[in-house]
Amino acid sequence: LVSGGAEHTYYTDVVVHVREKGILNLKAETFVEGGGSEGGVQSTLGLRNPLGAGEQIRGGISYGTKNSNSYSLSMLMPHISTPLFPVDMKIAIDEQTHNRQIFSSYDELLKNASISLSDLSGAHSLGYVSSWRDIIPAKSSEIPYQYDCSSAIMQQARPSFKSSINYSFTSDSRNDLIRPTHGKLFRFCTELAGLGGDVNFSKTELTMQAIDPLFPGWPIILGLTFKTGLLCPLSAISNNLVAANTRPSSTLLGSNKAGFNSFISDRFFLGGPLQLRGFEHKGVGPRSYETVGAQGGDSLGGDISWQLGANLIFPLPSSLLDAAGIKGQLFMNAGNLTEWGASVRTIVKGARVTVGTGLVLPTPIGRLEATWSWILRANGADQQKRFQLGVGMDFI
């Protein structure tokens, strides 16, 4: 610190010496997805400021414990001038393979290319995605050349191509992403597919969350969360084309009362720890009723989803647990997942409801929960699981 002199005694000059980080950035870390249904490791090699304008080029690779894997390459170009305001632009390509056999008896192969523009705060994002997807049904381990999946999955077992634009808005004032004690989250995402290819839909998702102490100054934290999603095939928007659709209604995936069809790659799934607790991951909603496929029937996903969650996070009467950051939790969850064409009555009255208690621990890879649930309302085909361990960043 250097004084500004006698004539400016209230000024102080601050001299800051900075050193630019090296151009190479190598990072390795673990990840968990599906509420803890699969974990793995991923590594990223990045180049910082390779062209002198703050760019970032990253290449990544990941491997999961259940043979899921991904390869990605992206470039971020910050502070690009536009006639309206500066934006950040990101261009990315990736290839992903996901193992869905435990819950739905198929593997999914994705090849994506995307470009997105976001404002400097990251609140608004507008993008385009080109995605080639392929559903690969599970093969029988006993009989060669035979598939071990439901006819619903076989109906979807073909490549599809999605060309879509998407927009998202996020406002997040929570003081912590894993175990916040106050703040609000509002997230709105919408996607329109049909700019080419054979996938046509409008998809909207909304998340609202409010977290605050139960009473001012109390260490007991109340959290309220509402999430909903709507996947509407474009054929359903254009003047009731039910009669023009000649596919028969059945229990197969993509068939529903309205006669419209959606791809399993685009549908919502419901159930699992940190989400609709007390049910298996993807354990709620439409499923097959055949003897082949996943245990209890292949989970098929749905077009209309909603979730409601309320929880109380409180300190435990143990200094050891408190020092470790472990808190207690009481929760209530409700939600439903249905196909397009379901009535409002069905969407609301078909809700599954659970209450329970558990422990919460923040970790470097996400929010770790151990919970026990009492299931108050369920469907006979739902996959229930009272005691659950889960970890992730997204929770209700």
Tab-separated table of C-alpha atoms in Angstrom:
chain	number	residue	atom	x	y	z
A	1	LEU	CA	0.000	0.000	0.000
A	2	VAL	CA	1.358	3.412	-0.995
A	3	SER	CA	-0.050	6.643	0.458
A	4	GLY	CA	-1.407	9.168	-2.062
A	5	GLY	CA	0.447	12.081	-0.427
A	6	ALA	CA	-0.414	14.846	2.029
A	7	GLU	CA	-2.784	16.609	-0.355
A	8	HIS	CA	-4.792	13.375	-0.785
A	9	THR	CA	-4.646	11.791	2.647
A	10	TYR	CA	-7.949	10.001	2.137
A	11	TYR	CA	-6.776	8.203	-1.009
A	12	THR	CA	-4.800	4.975	-1.076
A	13	ASP	CA	-3.200	3.362	-4.094
A	14	VAL	CA	-3.563	-0.409	-4.276
A	15	VAL	CA	-1.000	-2.242	-6.385
A	16	VAL	CA	-2.078	-5.726	-7.440
A	17	HIS	CA	0.318	-8.134	-9.090
A	18	VAL	CA	-1.367	-10.937	-11.057
A	19	ARG	CA	0.048	-13.889	-12.883
A	20	GLU	CA	-1.851	-15.621	-15.654
A	21	LYS	CA	-2.474	-19.299	-15.120
A	22	GLY	CA	-0.846	-21.784	-17.454
A	23	ILE	CA	-2.553	-22.610	-20.718
A	24	LEU	CA	-3.124	-26.257	-19.762
A	25	ASN	CA	-5.781	-27.350	-17.287
A	26	LEU	CA	-6.188	-31.011	-16.367
A	27	LYS	CA	-8.934	-32.120	-14.009
A	28	ALA	CA	-10.195	-35.521	-12.872
A	29	GLU	CA	-13.267	-36.046	-10.710
A	30	THR	CA	-16.052	-38.443	-9.847
A	31	PHE	CA	-19.715	-38.078	-10.769
A	32	VAL	CA	-23.065	-39.555	-9.799
A	33	GLU	CA	-26.240	-39.547	-11.882
A	34	GLY	CA	-29.739	-40.913	-11.567
A	35	GLY	CA	-29.881	-40.109	-7.856
A	36	GLY	CA	-27.017	-42.498	-7.223
A	37	SER	CA	-28.006	-45.287	-9.609
A	38	GLU	CA	-24.686	-44.941	-11.435
A	39	GLY	CA	-21.373	-43.352	-10.604
A	40	GLY	CA	-18.126	-42.991	-12.445
A	41	VAL	CA	-15.042	-40.944	-13.167
A	42	GLN	CA	-14.473	-38.201	-15.685
A	43	SER	CA	-11.415	-36.268	-16.773
A	44	THR	CA	-11.109	-33.002	-18.665
A	45	LEU	CA	-8.179	-31.468	-20.510
A	46	GLY	CA	-8.565	-27.769	-21.184
A	47	LEU	CA	-6.742	-24.931	-22.891
A	48	ARG	CA	-7.033	-21.487	-21.291
A	49	ASN	CA	-6.949	-18.414	-23.493
A	50	PRO	CA	-5.368	-20.178	-26.505
A	51	LEU	CA	-6.210	-17.339	-28.924
A	52	GLY	CA	-5.756	-14.438	-26.526
A	53	ALA	CA	-9.425	-13.455	-26.090
A	54	GLY	CA	-10.307	-15.497	-23.013
A	55	GLU	CA	-11.405	-18.604	-24.900
A	56	GLN	CA	-11.594	-22.003	-23.268
A	57	ILE	CA	-11.264	-25.251	-25.203
A	58	ARG	CA	-12.078	-28.448	-23.346
A	59	GLY	CA	-12.037	-32.116	-24.184
A	60	GLY	CA	-13.566	-34.612	-21.787
A	61	ILE	CA	-14.056	-38.325	-21.319
A	62	SER	CA	-16.085	-40.211	-18.723
A	63	TYR	CA	-16.739	-43.823	-17.772
A	64	GLY	CA	-19.562	-45.056	-15.553
A	65	THR	CA	-19.787	-48.060	-13.285
A	66	LYS	CA	-22.508	-49.568	-15.495
A	67	ASN	CA	-20.742	-49.098	-18.835
A	68	SER	CA	-22.092	-45.642	-19.619
A	69	ASN	CA	-19.482	-43.398	-21.220
A	70	SER	CA	-19.117	-40.080	-23.011
A	71	TYR	CA	-16.649	-38.099	-25.103
A	72	SER	CA	-16.948	-34.347	-25.556
A	73	LEU	CA	-15.216	-31.346	-27.101
A	74	SER	CA	-16.300	-27.751	-26.501
A	75	MET	CA	-15.159	-24.192	-27.037
A	76	LEU	CA	-16.322	-21.198	-24.993
A	77	MET	CA	-15.870	-17.728	-26.453
A	78	PRO	CA	-16.692	-15.023	-23.879
A	79	HIS	CA	-17.787	-11.410	-24.287
A	80	ILE	CA	-18.749	-11.490	-27.959
A	81	SER	CA	-20.140	-8.125	-29.041
A	82	THR	CA	-23.656	-8.014	-30.520
A	83	PRO	CA	-25.898	-5.074	-31.497
A	84	LEU	CA	-27.870	-5.534	-28.263
A	85	PHE	CA	-25.431	-6.680	-25.561
A	86	PRO	CA	-22.316	-8.836	-25.147
A	87	VAL	CA	-22.847	-12.575	-24.927
A	88	ASP	CA	-20.903	-15.742	-24.224
A	89	MET	CA	-20.988	-18.339	-27.003
A	90	LYS	CA	-20.380	-22.054	-26.557
A	91	ILE	CA	-19.980	-24.625	-29.331
A	92	ALA	CA	-19.900	-28.305	-28.381
A	93	ILE	CA	-19.984	-31.798	-29.839
A	94	ASP	CA	-20.246	-35.014	-27.873
A	95	GLU	CA	-21.027	-38.700	-28.045
A	96	GLN	CA	-22.733	-40.467	-25.150
A	97	THR	CA	-23.696	-44.026	-24.351
A	98	HIS	CA	-26.108	-44.591	-21.464
A	99	ASN	CA	-26.981	-47.924	-19.893
A	100	ARG	CA	-30.753	-47.943	-19.245
A	101	GLN	CA	-31.069	-51.707	-18.925
A	102	ILE	CA	-31.745	-51.874	-15.188
A	103	PHE	CA	-34.973	-49.865	-15.447
A	104	SER	CA	-35.951	-49.983	-19.119
A	105	SER	CA	-34.001	-52.774	-20.903
A	106	TYR	CA	-32.135	-50.685	-23.463
A	107	ASP	CA	-28.959	-48.728	-24.103
A	108	GLU	CA	-29.063	-45.255	-25.599
A	109	LEU	CA	-26.502	-43.830	-28.006
A	110	LEU	CA	-26.420	-40.059	-28.545
A	111	LYS	CA	-24.360	-37.945	-30.940
A	112	ASN	CA	-24.919	-34.236	-30.358
A	113	ALA	CA	-23.789	-30.916	-31.776
A	114	SER	CA	-24.907	-27.681	-30.151
A	115	ILE	CA	-24.374	-23.940	-30.060
A	116	SER	CA	-25.633	-21.629	-27.336
A	117	LEU	CA	-25.601	-17.929	-26.517
A	118	SER	CA	-25.968	-16.649	-22.965
A	119	ASP	CA	-25.846	-13.246	-21.345
A	120	LEU	CA	-22.841	-12.495	-19.141
A	121	SER	CA	-24.798	-13.246	-15.960
A	122	GLY	CA	-25.785	-16.679	-17.256
A	123	ALA	CA	-29.458	-16.056	-16.492
A	124	HIS	CA	-30.651	-16.256	-20.105
A	125	SER	CA	-29.536	-18.873	-22.617
A	126	LEU	CA	-30.635	-19.490	-26.208
A	127	GLY	CA	-29.353	-22.471	-28.136
A	128	TYR	CA	-29.681	-24.931	-30.992
A	129	VAL	CA	-29.158	-28.703	-30.711
A	130	SER	CA	-28.737	-31.303	-33.426
A	131	SER	CA	-28.978	-34.793	-31.942
A	132	TRP	CA	-28.836	-38.269	-33.472
A	133	ARG	CA	-30.217	-40.867	-31.051
A	134	ASP	CA	-30.444	-44.637	-31.197
A	135	ILE	CA	-32.303	-46.974	-28.853
A	136	ILE	CA	-30.520	-50.338	-28.602
A	137	PRO	CA	-32.683	-53.041	-26.940
A	138	ALA	CA	-31.122	-55.393	-24.419
A	139	LYS	CA	-30.139	-58.782	-25.812
A	140	SER	CA	-30.876	-62.094	-24.170
A	141	SER	CA	-27.955	-63.592	-22.282
A	142	GLU	CA	-29.250	-67.121	-22.893
A	143	ILE	CA	-30.706	-67.201	-26.425
A	144	PRO	CA	-28.586	-65.839	-29.295
A	145	TYR	CA	-30.179	-63.251	-31.595
A	146	GLN	CA	-33.095	-62.727	-29.220
A	147	TYR	CA	-33.871	-59.512	-27.378
A	148	ASP	CA	-34.731	-59.357	-23.686
A	149	CYS	CA	-37.009	-56.324	-23.553
A	150	SER	CA	-40.677	-55.451	-23.784
A	151	SER	CA	-42.461	-54.861	-27.083
A	152	ALA	CA	-42.774	-51.210	-26.014
A	153	ILE	CA	-38.992	-50.825	-26.113
A	154	MET	CA	-38.772	-52.762	-29.391
A	155	GLN	CA	-41.211	-50.292	-30.916
A	156	GLN	CA	-38.752	-47.505	-30.096
A	157	ALA	CA	-35.636	-49.440	-31.157
A	158	ARG	CA	-34.591	-47.312	-34.104
A	159	PRO	CA	-32.509	-44.201	-34.756
A	160	SER	CA	-34.136	-40.781	-34.588
A	161	PHE	CA	-32.876	-37.303	-35.390
A	162	LYS	CA	-33.787	-34.218	-33.366
A	163	SER	CA	-33.203	-30.640	-34.493
A	164	SER	CA	-34.372	-28.153	-31.881
A	165	ILE	CA	-34.019	-24.682	-30.435
A	166	ASN	CA	-34.125	-24.104	-26.701
A	167	TYR	CA	-34.337	-21.245	-24.249
A	168	SER	CA	-33.779	-21.175	-20.491
A	169	PHE	CA	-34.012	-18.592	-17.750
A	170	THR	CA	-32.531	-19.156	-14.294
A	171	SER	CA	-32.696	-16.973	-11.202
A	172	ASP	CA	-30.896	-18.517	-8.233
A	173	SER	CA	-30.335	-16.621	-4.989
A	174	ARG	CA	-29.671	-19.682	-2.813
A	175	ASN	CA	-26.587	-19.318	-0.652
A	176	ASP	CA	-25.469	-22.899	-1.334
A	177	LEU	CA	-26.255	-25.350	-4.112
A	178	ILE	CA	-26.057	-28.511	-2.014
A	179	ARG	CA	-27.582	-27.579	1.350
A	180	PRO	CA	-28.876	-24.013	1.215
A	181	THR	CA	-30.217	-22.239	4.287
A	182	HIS	CA	-31.976	-19.403	2.480
A	183	GLY	CA	-32.732	-18.166	-1.002
A	184	LYS	CA	-34.960	-18.881	-3.970
A	185	LEU	CA	-34.596	-20.726	-7.267
A	186	PHE	CA	-36.663	-20.143	-10.390
A	187	ARG	CA	-35.830	-22.052	-13.559
A	188	PHE	CA	-37.793	-22.089	-16.811
A	189	CYS	CA	-36.723	-24.183	-19.815
A	190	THR	CA	-38.484	-24.644	-23.121
A	191	GLU	CA	-37.533	-26.558	-26.258
A	192	LEU	CA	-39.106	-26.719	-29.714
A	193	ALA	CA	-38.103	-29.653	-31.925
A	194	GLY	CA	-39.108	-30.049	-35.549
A	195	LEU	CA	-36.683	-27.897	-37.535
A	196	GLY	CA	-35.788	-31.008	-39.486
A	197	GLY	CA	-35.476	-34.668	-38.666
A	198	ASP	CA	-38.290	-36.939	-37.471
A	199	VAL	CA	-38.762	-35.603	-33.925
A	200	ASN	CA	-41.453	-32.956	-33.395
A	201	PHE	CA	-42.492	-31.667	-29.986
A	202	SER	CA	-42.765	-28.746	-27.628
A	203	LYS	CA	-41.262	-29.351	-24.189
A	204	THR	CA	-41.443	-27.077	-21.155
A	205	GLU	CA	-40.026	-27.494	-17.647
A	206	LEU	CA	-40.519	-25.260	-14.606
A	207	THR	CA	-38.787	-25.405	-11.210
A	208	MET	CA	-39.549	-23.188	-8.213
A	209	GLN	CA	-37.859	-23.527	-4.842
A	210	ALA	CA	-37.894	-21.372	-1.697
A	211	ILE	CA	-35.694	-22.029	1.331
A	212	ASP	CA	-35.597	-20.077	4.613
A	213	PRO	CA	-35.367	-20.637	8.379
A	214	LEU	CA	-38.674	-21.835	9.809
A	215	PHE	CA	-38.563	-18.827	12.147
A	216	PRO	CA	-36.048	-15.960	12.133
A	217	GLY	CA	-32.862	-17.014	13.897
A	218	TRP	CA	-33.837	-20.671	14.116
A	219	PRO	CA	-31.432	-23.387	12.887
A	220	ILE	CA	-34.385	-25.338	11.421
A	221	ILE	CA	-34.602	-24.761	7.662
A	222	LEU	CA	-37.845	-25.105	5.691
A	223	GLY	CA	-37.667	-25.903	1.979
A	224	LEU	CA	-40.556	-25.904	-0.508
A	225	THR	CA	-40.135	-27.100	-4.107
A	226	PHE	CA	-42.455	-27.454	-7.087
A	227	LYS	CA	-41.419	-28.939	-10.434
A	228	THR	CA	-43.480	-29.647	-13.505
A	229	GLY	CA	-42.884	-30.680	-17.094
A	230	LEU	CA	-44.982	-30.934	-20.235
A	231	LEU	CA	-43.977	-32.743	-23.437
A	232	CYS	CA	-46.490	-32.019	-26.183
A	233	PRO	CA	-46.151	-33.722	-29.588
A	234	LEU	CA	-46.688	-31.088	-32.277
A	235	SER	CA	-49.338	-33.298	-33.819
A	236	ALA	CA	-51.401	-32.724	-30.700
A	237	ILE	CA	-51.342	-28.968	-31.230
A	238	SER	CA	-52.689	-28.952	-34.767
A	239	ASN	CA	-56.485	-29.136	-34.594
A	240	ASN	CA	-57.127	-32.537	-32.993
A	241	LEU	CA	-55.511	-34.878	-35.476
A	242	VAL	CA	-56.550	-37.919	-33.452
A	243	ALA	CA	-58.660	-39.286	-36.259
A	244	ALA	CA	-55.823	-38.893	-38.739
A	245	ASN	CA	-53.518	-40.987	-36.586
A	246	THR	CA	-54.050	-44.596	-37.586
A	247	ARG	CA	-51.845	-46.231	-34.967
A	248	PRO	CA	-53.979	-48.299	-32.584
A	249	SER	CA	-54.056	-47.412	-28.917
A	250	SER	CA	-52.317	-50.000	-26.759
A	251	THR	CA	-50.015	-50.412	-23.820
A	252	LEU	CA	-47.003	-49.792	-26.046
A	253	LEU	CA	-44.745	-46.814	-25.492
A	254	GLY	CA	-45.864	-43.725	-27.355
A	255	SER	CA	-49.488	-44.830	-27.578
A	256	ASN	CA	-51.986	-43.075	-25.368
A	257	LYS	CA	-55.606	-42.058	-25.223
A	258	ALA	CA	-55.097	-39.168	-27.609
A	259	GLY	CA	-53.249	-41.326	-30.128
A	260	PHE	CA	-50.135	-39.120	-30.230
A	261	ASN	CA	-46.590	-40.395	-29.960
A	262	SER	CA	-43.374	-39.284	-28.271
A	263	PHE	CA	-39.884	-40.760	-28.157
A	264	ILE	CA	-38.571	-42.316	-24.964
A	265	SER	CA	-35.405	-40.198	-25.314
A	266	ASP	CA	-37.468	-37.042	-24.766
A	267	ARG	CA	-39.879	-38.212	-22.060
A	268	PHE	CA	-39.848	-37.432	-18.351
A	269	PHE	CA	-39.115	-40.038	-15.674
A	270	LEU	CA	-40.075	-39.925	-12.025
A	271	GLY	CA	-38.955	-41.535	-8.789
A	272	GLY	CA	-35.782	-42.017	-6.824
A	273	PRO	CA	-33.809	-40.531	-3.946
A	274	LEU	CA	-33.644	-36.723	-3.744
A	275	GLN	CA	-36.755	-36.638	-5.966
A	276	LEU	CA	-39.930	-38.628	-5.292
A	277	ARG	CA	-38.477	-40.453	-2.308
A	278	GLY	CA	-39.785	-43.883	-1.391
A	279	PHE	CA	-39.784	-45.076	-5.004
A	280	GLU	CA	-37.068	-46.561	-7.187
A	281	HIS	CA	-35.293	-44.424	-9.750
A	282	LYS	CA	-37.762	-44.273	-12.681
A	283	GLY	CA	-40.139	-46.296	-10.517
A	284	VAL	CA	-43.290	-44.220	-11.077
A	285	GLY	CA	-45.407	-43.794	-14.190
A	286	PRO	CA	-46.215	-45.725	-17.375
A	287	ARG	CA	-44.515	-49.100	-17.733
A	288	SER	CA	-44.861	-52.336	-19.656
A	289	TYR	CA	-46.704	-55.323	-18.211
A	290	GLU	CA	-44.777	-58.104	-19.899
A	291	THR	CA	-42.707	-60.902	-18.436
A	292	VAL	CA	-39.604	-59.871	-20.400
A	293	GLY	CA	-37.551	-56.764	-19.775
A	294	ALA	CA	-36.609	-55.108	-16.505
A	295	GLN	CA	-37.828	-56.539	-13.233
A	296	GLY	CA	-41.359	-55.278	-12.641
A	297	GLY	CA	-41.703	-54.078	-16.246
A	298	ASP	CA	-39.796	-51.618	-18.382
A	299	SER	CA	-40.167	-48.013	-17.270
A	300	LEU	CA	-41.513	-46.079	-20.264
A	301	GLY	CA	-41.584	-42.479	-19.074
A	302	GLY	CA	-44.367	-39.945	-19.535
A	303	ASP	CA	-45.309	-36.645	-21.137
A	304	ILE	CA	-46.799	-34.815	-18.134
A	305	SER	CA	-44.951	-34.662	-14.825
A	306	TRP	CA	-45.246	-32.767	-11.561
A	307	GLN	CA	-43.535	-32.950	-8.178
A	308	LEU	CA	-44.109	-31.188	-4.884
A	309	GLY	CA	-41.695	-31.363	-1.984
A	310	ALA	CA	-41.495	-29.922	1.525
A	311	ASN	CA	-38.696	-30.641	3.974
A	312	LEU	CA	-37.304	-29.521	7.301
A	313	ILE	CA	-33.539	-29.643	7.866
A	314	PHE	CA	-32.571	-29.547	11.543
A	315	PRO	CA	-29.437	-30.003	13.685
A	316	LEU	CA	-28.982	-33.285	15.523
A	317	PRO	CA	-28.277	-33.511	19.280
A	318	SER	CA	-24.704	-34.660	18.733
A	319	SER	CA	-21.640	-32.442	18.562
A	320	LEU	CA	-19.822	-35.123	16.550
A	321	LEU	CA	-22.514	-35.255	13.858
A	322	ASP	CA	-22.781	-31.486	13.834
A	323	ALA	CA	-19.022	-31.147	13.350
A	324	ALA	CA	-19.241	-33.570	10.405
A	325	GLY	CA	-21.966	-31.437	8.824
A	326	ILE	CA	-24.659	-34.117	9.157
A	327	LYS	CA	-28.196	-32.807	9.619
A	328	GLY	CA	-31.557	-34.462	10.132
A	329	GLN	CA	-34.435	-34.222	7.673
A	330	LEU	CA	-38.219	-34.582	7.674
A	331	PHE	CA	-39.901	-34.553	4.280
A	332	MET	CA	-43.138	-34.885	2.335
A	333	ASN	CA	-43.117	-35.636	-1.389
A	334	ALA	CA	-45.931	-35.888	-3.893
A	335	GLY	CA	-45.975	-36.269	-7.655
A	336	ASN	CA	-47.328	-37.974	-10.736
A	337	LEU	CA	-46.253	-38.933	-14.259
A	338	THR	CA	-48.717	-39.654	-17.060
A	339	GLU	CA	-48.940	-39.864	-20.833
A	340	TRP	CA	-50.248	-37.123	-23.092
A	341	GLY	CA	-54.043	-37.048	-23.182
A	342	ALA	CA	-54.585	-37.775	-19.482
A	343	SER	CA	-57.349	-35.743	-17.840
A	344	VAL	CA	-56.642	-33.143	-15.177
A	345	ARG	CA	-58.486	-35.377	-12.725
A	346	THR	CA	-56.112	-38.255	-13.477
A	347	ILE	CA	-53.037	-36.025	-13.239
A	348	VAL	CA	-54.044	-34.715	-9.806
A	349	LYS	CA	-55.830	-37.675	-8.206
A	350	GLY	CA	-53.202	-40.152	-9.383
A	351	ALA	CA	-50.567	-38.505	-7.188
A	352	ARG	CA	-48.150	-40.644	-5.208
A	353	VAL	CA	-47.488	-39.336	-1.700
A	354	THR	CA	-44.715	-40.190	0.759
A	355	VAL	CA	-43.455	-38.836	4.071
A	356	GLY	CA	-40.235	-39.738	5.820
A	357	THR	CA	-37.092	-38.877	7.665
A	358	GLY	CA	-33.376	-39.170	7.089
A	359	LEU	CA	-29.889	-37.698	7.237
A	360	VAL	CA	-28.309	-35.127	4.908
A	361	LEU	CA	-24.582	-34.595	4.326
A	362	PRO	CA	-22.983	-32.173	1.846
A	363	THR	CA	-20.131	-33.752	-0.111
A	364	PRO	CA	-17.861	-32.557	-2.937
A	365	ILE	CA	-19.910	-34.569	-5.460
A	366	GLY	CA	-23.336	-33.420	-4.251
A	367	ARG	CA	-25.958	-33.777	-1.577
A	368	LEU	CA	-25.799	-37.202	0.108
A	369	GLU	CA	-29.017	-38.471	1.648
A	370	ALA	CA	-30.005	-41.556	3.624
A	371	THR	CA	-33.801	-41.683	3.968
A	372	TRP	CA	-36.620	-43.890	5.202
A	373	SER	CA	-40.054	-43.344	3.649
A	374	TRP	CA	-43.622	-44.179	4.585
A	375	ILE	CA	-45.623	-44.489	1.366
A	376	LEU	CA	-49.107	-43.041	1.788
A	377	ARG	CA	-50.326	-43.364	-1.825
A	378	ALA	CA	-48.982	-45.478	-4.662
A	379	ASN	CA	-49.998	-47.324	-7.792
A	380	GLY	CA	-49.840	-51.096	-7.762
A	381	ALA	CA	-47.283	-51.118	-10.585
A	382	ASP	CA	-44.926	-48.623	-8.903
A	383	GLN	CA	-41.492	-49.794	-7.826
A	384	GLN	CA	-41.191	-48.933	-4.134
A	385	LYS	CA	-38.068	-48.649	-2.004
A	386	ARG	CA	-38.475	-47.430	1.560
A	387	PHE	CA	-34.802	-47.105	2.530
A	388	GLN	CA	-32.664	-45.186	0.058
A	389	LEU	CA	-29.174	-43.806	-0.346
A	390	GLY	CA	-28.799	-41.092	-2.948
A	391	VAL	CA	-26.436	-38.354	-4.021
A	392	GLY	CA	-26.855	-35.517	-6.496
A	393	MET	CA	-27.185	-31.775	-7.060
A	394	ASP	CA	-30.888	-31.673	-7.948
A	395	PHE	CA	-33.302	-32.225	-5.050
A	396	ILE	CA	-36.791	-31.384	-3.817
